[in-house]
């Protein structure tokens, strides 16, 4: 009410101008708030028909707001919006890579009709059967995982939860670990003092064993299952294969942690 009174006073009692004054003030206020630190927030997910999966992080200033129903609804709506817009790749135009901008400019400059709009980028259609699942822990850690196969919702949900529980895991299997990482690990192990006095052939075997253990720590399939630590994740997958009678392959996953840089 005080803002309305001030607006009328500032505009000499002109209601139309007072409305414009309030709108301008509102926009300025929003811009000021946008510059403040947003360290809290929520991670949300949306799965469409088990074929399209979205994981999204939305930040706000306070934990109180992040746990409110209004903010939760916003996060859910945004996740659904991303799923509905396959051409969307970044949050804002400022996030588009310079290389992409340059390439688009180059393509446009070569077109005969410069007035026509660029053709919308279409998302690739997933041909193989499978499921995309998600798991959100306390609105702060979120995982999106894709598993190829038919109907096995419980397995997909368990695997998503497993990734959240194992922050050191970066790859699906040891075969997915880049050669550069393997070579770096080998280099570090070969330089350890406790191996210097060992014969070369013995040292090689010890190093191979240590590297195998280290790579296992990085791979999802080599982890003890969180619901039964006597069972490895890869054995869990094998059990599900035997139960369903069809092949299953864990294809990929992505993990979001609230406030963590994704670069």
PDB file of C-alpha atoms in Angstrom:
ATOM      1  CA  UNK A   1       0.000   0.000   0.000  1.00  0.00           C
ATOM      2  CA  UNK A   2       2.845   2.366   0.824  1.00  0.00           C
ATOM      3  CA  UNK A   3       4.390   1.631  -2.607  1.00  0.00           C
ATOM      4  CA  UNK A   4       1.085   2.523  -4.303  1.00  0.00           C
ATOM      5  CA  UNK A   5       0.840   5.741  -2.316  1.00  0.00           C
ATOM      6  CA  UNK A   6       4.395   6.664  -3.248  1.00  0.00           C
ATOM      7  CA  UNK A   7       3.745   5.865  -6.926  1.00  0.00           C
ATOM      8  CA  UNK A   8       0.695   8.150  -7.004  1.00  0.00           C
ATOM      9  CA  UNK A   9       2.670  10.887  -5.264  1.00  0.00           C
ATOM     10  CA  UNK A  10       5.575  10.548  -7.730  1.00  0.00           C
ATOM     11  CA  UNK A  11       3.236  10.713 -10.753  1.00  0.00           C
ATOM     12  CA  UNK A  12       0.981  13.508  -9.587  1.00  0.00           C
ATOM     13  CA  UNK A  13      -2.009  11.223  -9.007  1.00  0.00           C
ATOM     14  CA  UNK A  14      -2.018   9.822 -12.564  1.00  0.00           C
ATOM     15  CA  UNK A  15      -3.099   6.174 -12.138  1.00  0.00           C
ATOM     16  CA  UNK A  16      -1.733   5.011 -15.510  1.00  0.00           C
ATOM     17  CA  UNK A  17       1.648   6.586 -14.865  1.00  0.00           C
ATOM     18  CA  UNK A  18       1.584   5.225 -11.306  1.00  0.00           C
ATOM     19  CA  UNK A  19       1.137   1.678 -12.665  1.00  0.00           C
ATOM     20  CA  UNK A  20       4.075   2.196 -15.025  1.00  0.00           C
ATOM     21  CA  UNK A  21       6.108   3.536 -12.095  1.00  0.00           C
ATOM     22  CA  UNK A  22       5.347   0.423 -10.032  1.00  0.00           C
ATOM     23  CA  UNK A  23       6.193  -1.880 -12.934  1.00  0.00           C
ATOM     24  CA  UNK A  24       9.521  -0.100 -13.469  1.00  0.00           C
ATOM     25  CA  UNK A  25      10.290  -0.339  -9.762  1.00  0.00           C
ATOM     26  CA  UNK A  26       9.390  -4.010  -9.793  1.00  0.00           C
ATOM     27  CA  UNK A  27      11.745  -4.737 -12.689  1.00  0.00           C
ATOM     28  CA  UNK A  28      14.562  -2.833 -11.005  1.00  0.00           C
ATOM     29  CA  UNK A  29      13.949  -4.760  -7.802  1.00  0.00           C
ATOM     30  CA  UNK A  30      14.064  -8.060  -9.672  1.00  0.00           C
ATOM     31  CA  UNK A  31      17.365  -7.122 -11.321  1.00  0.00           C
ATOM     32  CA  UNK A  32      18.818  -6.190  -7.925  1.00  0.00           C
ATOM     33  CA  UNK A  33      17.736  -9.524  -6.437  1.00  0.00           C
ATOM     34  CA  UNK A  34      19.179 -11.407  -9.406  1.00  0.00           C
ATOM     35  CA  UNK A  35      22.645 -10.137  -8.511  1.00  0.00           C
ATOM     36  CA  UNK A  36      22.522 -11.591  -4.980  1.00  0.00           C
ATOM     37  CA  UNK A  37      24.191 -14.888  -4.072  1.00  0.00           C
ATOM     38  CA  UNK A  38      22.054 -17.993  -4.605  1.00  0.00           C
ATOM     39  CA  UNK A  39      23.762 -20.747  -2.626  1.00  0.00           C
ATOM     40  CA  UNK A  40      20.654 -22.798  -1.806  1.00  0.00           C
ATOM     41  CA  UNK A  41      18.153 -24.474  -4.107  1.00  0.00           C
ATOM     42  CA  UNK A  42      16.782 -27.787  -5.346  1.00  0.00           C
ATOM     43  CA  UNK A  43      17.717 -30.456  -7.854  1.00  0.00           C
ATOM     44  CA  UNK A  44      14.687 -31.811  -9.680  1.00  0.00           C
ATOM     45  CA  UNK A  45      14.045 -34.431 -12.311  1.00  0.00           C
ATOM     46  CA  UNK A  46      11.440 -35.335 -14.899  1.00  0.00           C
ATOM     47  CA  UNK A  47      11.153 -38.646 -16.754  1.00  0.00           C
ATOM     48  CA  UNK A  48       8.930 -38.821 -19.834  1.00  0.00           C
ATOM     49  CA  UNK A  49       7.786 -42.292 -20.856  1.00  0.00           C
ATOM     50  CA  UNK A  50      11.065 -43.763 -19.496  1.00  0.00           C
ATOM     51  CA  UNK A  51      12.788 -42.446 -22.643  1.00  0.00           C
ATOM     52  CA  UNK A  52      13.587 -38.797 -21.946  1.00  0.00           C
ATOM     53  CA  UNK A  53      15.198 -37.843 -18.657  1.00  0.00           C
ATOM     54  CA  UNK A  54      15.888 -34.376 -17.312  1.00  0.00           C
ATOM     55  CA  UNK A  55      17.970 -33.385 -14.284  1.00  0.00           C
ATOM     56  CA  UNK A  56      17.895 -29.699 -13.394  1.00  0.00           C
ATOM     57  CA  UNK A  57      19.407 -27.490 -10.692  1.00  0.00           C
ATOM     58  CA  UNK A  58      17.614 -24.289  -9.662  1.00  0.00           C
ATOM     59  CA  UNK A  59      19.201 -22.003  -7.075  1.00  0.00           C
ATOM     60  CA  UNK A  60      17.732 -19.535  -4.592  1.00  0.00           C
ATOM     61  CA  UNK A  61      18.997 -17.487  -1.660  1.00  0.00           C
ATOM     62  CA  UNK A  62      17.635 -19.362   1.359  1.00  0.00           C
ATOM     63  CA  UNK A  63      17.014 -22.929   2.482  1.00  0.00           C
ATOM     64  CA  UNK A  64      13.546 -21.835   3.650  1.00  0.00           C
ATOM     65  CA  UNK A  65      12.532 -20.910   0.109  1.00  0.00           C
ATOM     66  CA  UNK A  66      14.108 -24.034  -1.416  1.00  0.00           C
ATOM     67  CA  UNK A  67      11.924 -26.287   0.749  1.00  0.00           C
ATOM     68  CA  UNK A  68       8.693 -24.450   0.007  1.00  0.00           C
ATOM     69  CA  UNK A  69       5.971 -25.861  -2.250  1.00  0.00           C
ATOM     70  CA  UNK A  70       6.057 -22.864  -4.606  1.00  0.00           C
ATOM     71  CA  UNK A  71       9.765 -23.310  -5.323  1.00  0.00           C
ATOM     72  CA  UNK A  72       9.388 -27.089  -5.625  1.00  0.00           C
ATOM     73  CA  UNK A  73       6.599 -26.625  -8.171  1.00  0.00           C
ATOM     74  CA  UNK A  74       8.800 -24.221 -10.140  1.00  0.00           C
ATOM     75  CA  UNK A  75      11.666 -26.749 -10.286  1.00  0.00           C
ATOM     76  CA  UNK A  76       9.296 -29.524 -11.403  1.00  0.00           C
ATOM     77  CA  UNK A  77       7.765 -27.278 -14.072  1.00  0.00           C
ATOM     78  CA  UNK A  78      11.178 -26.282 -15.392  1.00  0.00           C
ATOM     79  CA  UNK A  79      12.300 -29.917 -15.631  1.00  0.00           C
ATOM     80  CA  UNK A  80       9.143 -30.717 -17.618  1.00  0.00           C
ATOM     81  CA  UNK A  81       9.719 -27.656 -19.819  1.00  0.00           C
ATOM     82  CA  UNK A  82      13.219 -28.851 -20.759  1.00  0.00           C
ATOM     83  CA  UNK A  83      11.837 -32.286 -21.674  1.00  0.00           C
ATOM     84  CA  UNK A  84       9.235 -30.615 -23.893  1.00  0.00           C
ATOM     85  CA  UNK A  85      11.840 -28.506 -25.725  1.00  0.00           C
ATOM     86  CA  UNK A  86      14.384 -30.872 -27.325  1.00  0.00           C
ATOM     87  CA  UNK A  87      16.124 -27.986 -29.087  1.00  0.00           C
ATOM     88  CA  UNK A  88      17.049 -26.293 -25.788  1.00  0.00           C
ATOM     89  CA  UNK A  89      20.693 -26.892 -24.847  1.00  0.00           C
ATOM     90  CA  UNK A  90      21.642 -24.094 -22.438  1.00  0.00           C
ATOM     91  CA  UNK A  91      19.975 -22.102 -19.655  1.00  0.00           C
ATOM     92  CA  UNK A  92      20.512 -18.636 -21.166  1.00  0.00           C
ATOM     93  CA  UNK A  93      21.826 -17.201 -24.417  1.00  0.00           C
ATOM     94  CA  UNK A  94      24.944 -16.099 -22.532  1.00  0.00           C
ATOM     95  CA  UNK A  95      25.746 -19.790 -21.927  1.00  0.00           C
ATOM     96  CA  UNK A  96      26.007 -20.665 -25.626  1.00  0.00           C
ATOM     97  CA  UNK A  97      29.622 -21.460 -26.531  1.00  0.00           C
ATOM     98  CA  UNK A  98      31.394 -18.950 -28.760  1.00  0.00           C
ATOM     99  CA  UNK A  99      32.268 -21.751 -31.191  1.00  0.00           C
ATOM    100  CA  UNK A 100      28.569 -22.479 -31.643  1.00  0.00           C
ATOM    101  CA  UNK A 101      27.755 -18.820 -32.223  1.00  0.00           C
ATOM    102  CA  UNK A 102      30.531 -18.539 -34.805  1.00  0.00           C
ATOM    103  CA  UNK A 103      29.406 -21.675 -36.604  1.00  0.00           C
ATOM    104  CA  UNK A 104      25.811 -20.488 -36.744  1.00  0.00           C
ATOM    105  CA  UNK A 105      26.926 -17.140 -38.096  1.00  0.00           C
ATOM    106  CA  UNK A 106      29.000 -18.885 -40.766  1.00  0.00           C
ATOM    107  CA  UNK A 107      26.063 -21.040 -41.850  1.00  0.00           C
ATOM    108  CA  UNK A 108      23.701 -18.072 -41.953  1.00  0.00           C
ATOM    109  CA  UNK A 109      26.109 -16.021 -44.015  1.00  0.00           C
ATOM    110  CA  UNK A 110      26.194 -18.775 -46.641  1.00  0.00           C
ATOM    111  CA  UNK A 111      22.429 -19.006 -46.996  1.00  0.00           C
ATOM    112  CA  UNK A 112      20.751 -17.545 -50.050  1.00  0.00           C
ATOM    113  CA  UNK A 113      17.892 -16.193 -48.054  1.00  0.00           C
ATOM    114  CA  UNK A 114      19.323 -14.356 -45.040  1.00  0.00           C
ATOM    115  CA  UNK A 115      15.856 -13.414 -43.831  1.00  0.00           C
ATOM    116  CA  UNK A 116      14.788 -16.995 -43.162  1.00  0.00           C
ATOM    117  CA  UNK A 117      15.075 -18.379 -39.640  1.00  0.00           C
ATOM    118  CA  UNK A 118      17.590 -21.175 -38.871  1.00  0.00           C
ATOM    119  CA  UNK A 119      16.120 -24.642 -38.936  1.00  0.00           C
ATOM    120  CA  UNK A 120      15.252 -25.956 -35.490  1.00  0.00           C
ATOM    121  CA  UNK A 121      17.632 -28.590 -34.164  1.00  0.00           C
ATOM    122  CA  UNK A 122      15.833 -31.849 -33.593  1.00  0.00           C
ATOM    123  CA  UNK A 123      16.746 -34.228 -30.811  1.00  0.00           C
ATOM    124  CA  UNK A 124      17.791 -37.731 -31.735  1.00  0.00           C
ATOM    125  CA  UNK A 125      15.137 -40.393 -31.166  1.00  0.00           C
ATOM    126  CA  UNK A 126      16.162 -43.211 -28.873  1.00  0.00           C
ATOM    127  CA  UNK A 127      15.771 -46.378 -30.918  1.00  0.00           C
ATOM    128  CA  UNK A 128      16.754 -48.992 -28.382  1.00  0.00           C
ATOM    129  CA  UNK A 129      14.385 -50.225 -25.650  1.00  0.00           C
ATOM    130  CA  UNK A 130      15.350 -49.076 -22.183  1.00  0.00           C
ATOM    131  CA  UNK A 131      14.621 -46.832 -19.238  1.00  0.00           C
ATOM    132  CA  UNK A 132      15.913 -43.554 -17.896  1.00  0.00           C
ATOM    133  CA  UNK A 133      15.610 -43.279 -14.132  1.00  0.00           C
ATOM    134  CA  UNK A 134      16.448 -40.678 -11.523  1.00  0.00           C
ATOM    135  CA  UNK A 135      17.177 -40.389  -7.828  1.00  0.00           C
ATOM    136  CA  UNK A 136      17.239 -37.145  -5.844  1.00  0.00           C
ATOM    137  CA  UNK A 137      18.811 -37.115  -2.376  1.00  0.00           C
ATOM    138  CA  UNK A 138      17.615 -34.325  -0.058  1.00  0.00           C
ATOM    139  CA  UNK A 139      17.134 -32.040  -3.087  1.00  0.00           C
ATOM    140  CA  UNK A 140      20.941 -31.602  -3.177  1.00  0.00           C
ATOM    141  CA  UNK A 141      22.346 -34.549  -5.133  1.00  0.00           C
ATOM    142  CA  UNK A 142      20.628 -35.803  -8.273  1.00  0.00           C
ATOM    143  CA  UNK A 143      21.407 -38.668 -10.622  1.00  0.00           C
ATOM    144  CA  UNK A 144      20.022 -39.463 -14.051  1.00  0.00           C
ATOM    145  CA  UNK A 145      20.821 -42.942 -15.387  1.00  0.00           C
ATOM    146  CA  UNK A 146      20.063 -44.802 -18.621  1.00  0.00           C
ATOM    147  CA  UNK A 147      19.843 -48.584 -18.755  1.00  0.00           C
ATOM    148  CA  UNK A 148      19.196 -50.482 -21.986  1.00  0.00           C
ATOM    149  CA  UNK A 149      16.703 -53.345 -21.876  1.00  0.00           C
ATOM    150  CA  UNK A 150      12.961 -53.745 -21.306  1.00  0.00           C
ATOM    151  CA  UNK A 151      10.958 -53.524 -18.084  1.00  0.00           C
ATOM    152  CA  UNK A 152      13.182 -53.333 -14.972  1.00  0.00           C
ATOM    153  CA  UNK A 153      12.168 -50.205 -13.065  1.00  0.00           C
ATOM    154  CA  UNK A 154      13.416 -51.434  -9.673  1.00  0.00           C
ATOM    155  CA  UNK A 155      16.912 -52.076 -11.038  1.00  0.00           C
ATOM    156  CA  UNK A 156      17.098 -48.624 -12.639  1.00  0.00           C
ATOM    157  CA  UNK A 157      15.966 -46.944  -9.421  1.00  0.00           C
ATOM    158  CA  UNK A 158      18.501 -48.934  -7.377  1.00  0.00           C
ATOM    159  CA  UNK A 159      21.323 -48.014  -9.752  1.00  0.00           C
ATOM    160  CA  UNK A 160      20.455 -44.303  -9.569  1.00  0.00           C
ATOM    161  CA  UNK A 161      20.517 -44.510  -5.769  1.00  0.00           C
ATOM    162  CA  UNK A 162      23.840 -46.368  -5.966  1.00  0.00           C
ATOM    163  CA  UNK A 163      25.463 -43.540  -7.957  1.00  0.00           C
ATOM    164  CA  UNK A 164      24.358 -40.997  -5.338  1.00  0.00           C
ATOM    165  CA  UNK A 165      25.825 -43.179  -2.574  1.00  0.00           C
ATOM    166  CA  UNK A 166      29.198 -43.487  -4.368  1.00  0.00           C
ATOM    167  CA  UNK A 167      30.534 -39.966  -5.080  1.00  0.00           C
ATOM    168  CA  UNK A 168      33.886 -41.397  -6.238  1.00  0.00           C
ATOM    169  CA  UNK A 169      32.214 -43.265  -9.109  1.00  0.00           C
ATOM    170  CA  UNK A 170      32.794 -41.566 -12.464  1.00  0.00           C
ATOM    171  CA  UNK A 171      32.277 -44.343 -15.032  1.00  0.00           C
ATOM    172  CA  UNK A 172      29.926 -47.244 -15.665  1.00  0.00           C
ATOM    173  CA  UNK A 173      32.665 -49.872 -16.009  1.00  0.00           C
ATOM    174  CA  UNK A 174      36.454 -50.099 -15.816  1.00  0.00           C
ATOM    175  CA  UNK A 175      36.523 -50.338 -19.630  1.00  0.00           C
ATOM    176  CA  UNK A 176      35.120 -46.793 -19.769  1.00  0.00           C
ATOM    177  CA  UNK A 177      38.057 -45.278 -17.858  1.00  0.00           C
ATOM    178  CA  UNK A 178      40.137 -43.211 -20.328  1.00  0.00           C
ATOM    179  CA  UNK A 179      43.588 -44.541 -21.154  1.00  0.00           C
ATOM    180  CA  UNK A 180      45.133 -41.272 -19.931  1.00  0.00           C
ATOM    181  CA  UNK A 181      43.823 -41.915 -16.411  1.00  0.00           C
ATOM    182  CA  UNK A 182      45.082 -45.510 -16.457  1.00  0.00           C
ATOM    183  CA  UNK A 183      48.538 -44.357 -17.563  1.00  0.00           C
ATOM    184  CA  UNK A 184      48.616 -41.634 -14.897  1.00  0.00           C
ATOM    185  CA  UNK A 185      47.682 -44.129 -12.182  1.00  0.00           C
ATOM    186  CA  UNK A 186      50.373 -46.521 -13.398  1.00  0.00           C
ATOM    187  CA  UNK A 187      52.965 -43.750 -13.385  1.00  0.00           C
ATOM    188  CA  UNK A 188      52.088 -42.805  -9.795  1.00  0.00           C
ATOM    189  CA  UNK A 189      52.188 -46.401  -8.590  1.00  0.00           C
ATOM    190  CA  UNK A 190      55.536 -47.141 -10.240  1.00  0.00           C
ATOM    191  CA  UNK A 191      57.079 -44.210  -8.357  1.00  0.00           C
ATOM    192  CA  UNK A 192      55.934 -45.296  -4.901  1.00  0.00           C
ATOM    193  CA  UNK A 193      58.785 -45.892  -2.483  1.00  0.00           C
ATOM    194  CA  UNK A 194      57.563 -49.268  -1.264  1.00  0.00           C
ATOM    195  CA  UNK A 195      58.058 -50.721  -4.763  1.00  0.00           C
ATOM    196  CA  UNK A 196      61.529 -49.428  -5.520  1.00  0.00           C
ATOM    197  CA  UNK A 197      63.291 -52.370  -3.904  1.00  0.00           C
ATOM    198  CA  UNK A 198      61.120 -54.961  -5.690  1.00  0.00           C
ATOM    199  CA  UNK A 199      62.274 -56.847  -8.821  1.00  0.00           C
ATOM    200  CA  UNK A 200      60.833 -55.413 -12.047  1.00  0.00           C
ATOM    201  CA  UNK A 201      58.519 -58.368 -12.749  1.00  0.00           C
ATOM    202  CA  UNK A 202      57.151 -58.340  -9.194  1.00  0.00           C
ATOM    203  CA  UNK A 203      56.707 -54.582  -9.294  1.00  0.00           C
ATOM    204  CA  UNK A 204      54.664 -54.851 -12.500  1.00  0.00           C
ATOM    205  CA  UNK A 205      52.304 -57.385 -10.926  1.00  0.00           C
ATOM    206  CA  UNK A 206      51.823 -55.296  -7.800  1.00  0.00           C
ATOM    207  CA  UNK A 207      51.186 -52.180  -9.870  1.00  0.00           C
ATOM    208  CA  UNK A 208      48.655 -54.009 -12.069  1.00  0.00           C
ATOM    209  CA  UNK A 209      46.819 -55.181  -8.965  1.00  0.00           C
ATOM    210  CA  UNK A 210      46.715 -51.722  -7.438  1.00  0.00           C
ATOM    211  CA  UNK A 211      45.549 -50.133 -10.670  1.00  0.00           C
ATOM    212  CA  UNK A 212      42.821 -52.735 -11.035  1.00  0.00           C
ATOM    213  CA  UNK A 213      41.627 -51.889  -7.523  1.00  0.00           C
ATOM    214  CA  UNK A 214      41.746 -48.143  -8.206  1.00  0.00           C
ATOM    215  CA  UNK A 215      39.798 -48.444 -11.470  1.00  0.00           C
ATOM    216  CA  UNK A 216      37.240 -50.564  -9.638  1.00  0.00           C
ATOM    217  CA  UNK A 217      36.709 -47.687  -7.197  1.00  0.00           C
ATOM    218  CA  UNK A 218      35.832 -45.422 -10.141  1.00  0.00           C
ATOM    219  CA  UNK A 219      33.406 -47.846 -11.827  1.00  0.00           C
ATOM    220  CA  UNK A 220      29.744 -48.216 -10.932  1.00  0.00           C
ATOM    221  CA  UNK A 221      29.552 -51.916 -11.816  1.00  0.00           C
ATOM    222  CA  UNK A 222      32.405 -52.788  -9.421  1.00  0.00           C
ATOM    223  CA  UNK A 223      30.761 -51.224  -6.348  1.00  0.00           C
ATOM    224  CA  UNK A 224      29.256 -53.264  -3.488  1.00  0.00           C
ATOM    225  CA  UNK A 225      25.474 -52.963  -3.808  1.00  0.00           C
ATOM    226  CA  UNK A 226      24.162 -50.494  -1.179  1.00  0.00           C
ATOM    227  CA  UNK A 227      21.284 -52.804  -0.236  1.00  0.00           C
ATOM    228  CA  UNK A 228      23.510 -55.894   0.037  1.00  0.00           C
ATOM    229  CA  UNK A 229      27.256 -55.255   0.319  1.00  0.00           C
ATOM    230  CA  UNK A 230      28.006 -58.927  -0.353  1.00  0.00           C
ATOM    231  CA  UNK A 231      26.774 -58.350  -3.897  1.00  0.00           C
ATOM    232  CA  UNK A 232      28.562 -56.258  -6.532  1.00  0.00           C
ATOM    233  CA  UNK A 233      26.471 -54.032  -8.789  1.00  0.00           C
ATOM    234  CA  UNK A 234      27.540 -56.020 -11.855  1.00  0.00           C
ATOM    235  CA  UNK A 235      26.261 -59.195 -10.157  1.00  0.00           C
ATOM    236  CA  UNK A 236      22.975 -57.432  -9.400  1.00  0.00           C
ATOM    237  CA  UNK A 237      22.623 -56.669 -13.115  1.00  0.00           C
ATOM    238  CA  UNK A 238      23.413 -60.312 -13.966  1.00  0.00           C
ATOM    239  CA  UNK A 239      20.749 -61.510 -11.522  1.00  0.00           C
ATOM    240  CA  UNK A 240      18.191 -59.222 -13.165  1.00  0.00           C
ATOM    241  CA  UNK A 241      19.225 -60.535 -16.598  1.00  0.00           C
ATOM    242  CA  UNK A 242      18.635 -64.095 -15.394  1.00  0.00           C
ATOM    243  CA  UNK A 243      15.291 -63.128 -13.869  1.00  0.00           C
ATOM    244  CA  UNK A 244      13.963 -61.272 -16.929  1.00  0.00           C
ATOM    245  CA  UNK A 245      15.586 -63.492 -19.538  1.00  0.00           C
ATOM    246  CA  UNK A 246      17.028 -60.651 -21.608  1.00  0.00           C
ATOM    247  CA  UNK A 247      20.271 -58.739 -21.897  1.00  0.00           C
ATOM    248  CA  UNK A 248      20.682 -55.530 -19.890  1.00  0.00           C
ATOM    249  CA  UNK A 249      23.412 -52.920 -20.196  1.00  0.00           C
ATOM    250  CA  UNK A 250      23.978 -49.890 -18.000  1.00  0.00           C
ATOM    251  CA  UNK A 251      24.679 -47.257 -20.633  1.00  0.00           C
ATOM    252  CA  UNK A 252      25.482 -43.979 -18.895  1.00  0.00           C
ATOM    253  CA  UNK A 253      24.701 -41.701 -15.961  1.00  0.00           C
ATOM    254  CA  UNK A 254      25.116 -38.073 -14.919  1.00  0.00           C
ATOM    255  CA  UNK A 255      25.320 -36.728 -11.375  1.00  0.00           C
ATOM    256  CA  UNK A 256      24.384 -33.228 -10.189  1.00  0.00           C
ATOM    257  CA  UNK A 257      25.386 -31.954  -6.746  1.00  0.00           C
ATOM    258  CA  UNK A 258      23.788 -28.701  -5.625  1.00  0.00           C
ATOM    259  CA  UNK A 259      26.167 -25.763  -6.071  1.00  0.00           C
ATOM    260  CA  UNK A 260      28.854 -27.881  -7.718  1.00  0.00           C
ATOM    261  CA  UNK A 261      30.427 -26.625 -10.948  1.00  0.00           C
ATOM    262  CA  UNK A 262      29.435 -28.942 -13.833  1.00  0.00           C
ATOM    263  CA  UNK A 263      32.256 -27.848 -16.167  1.00  0.00           C
TER     264      UNK A 263
END
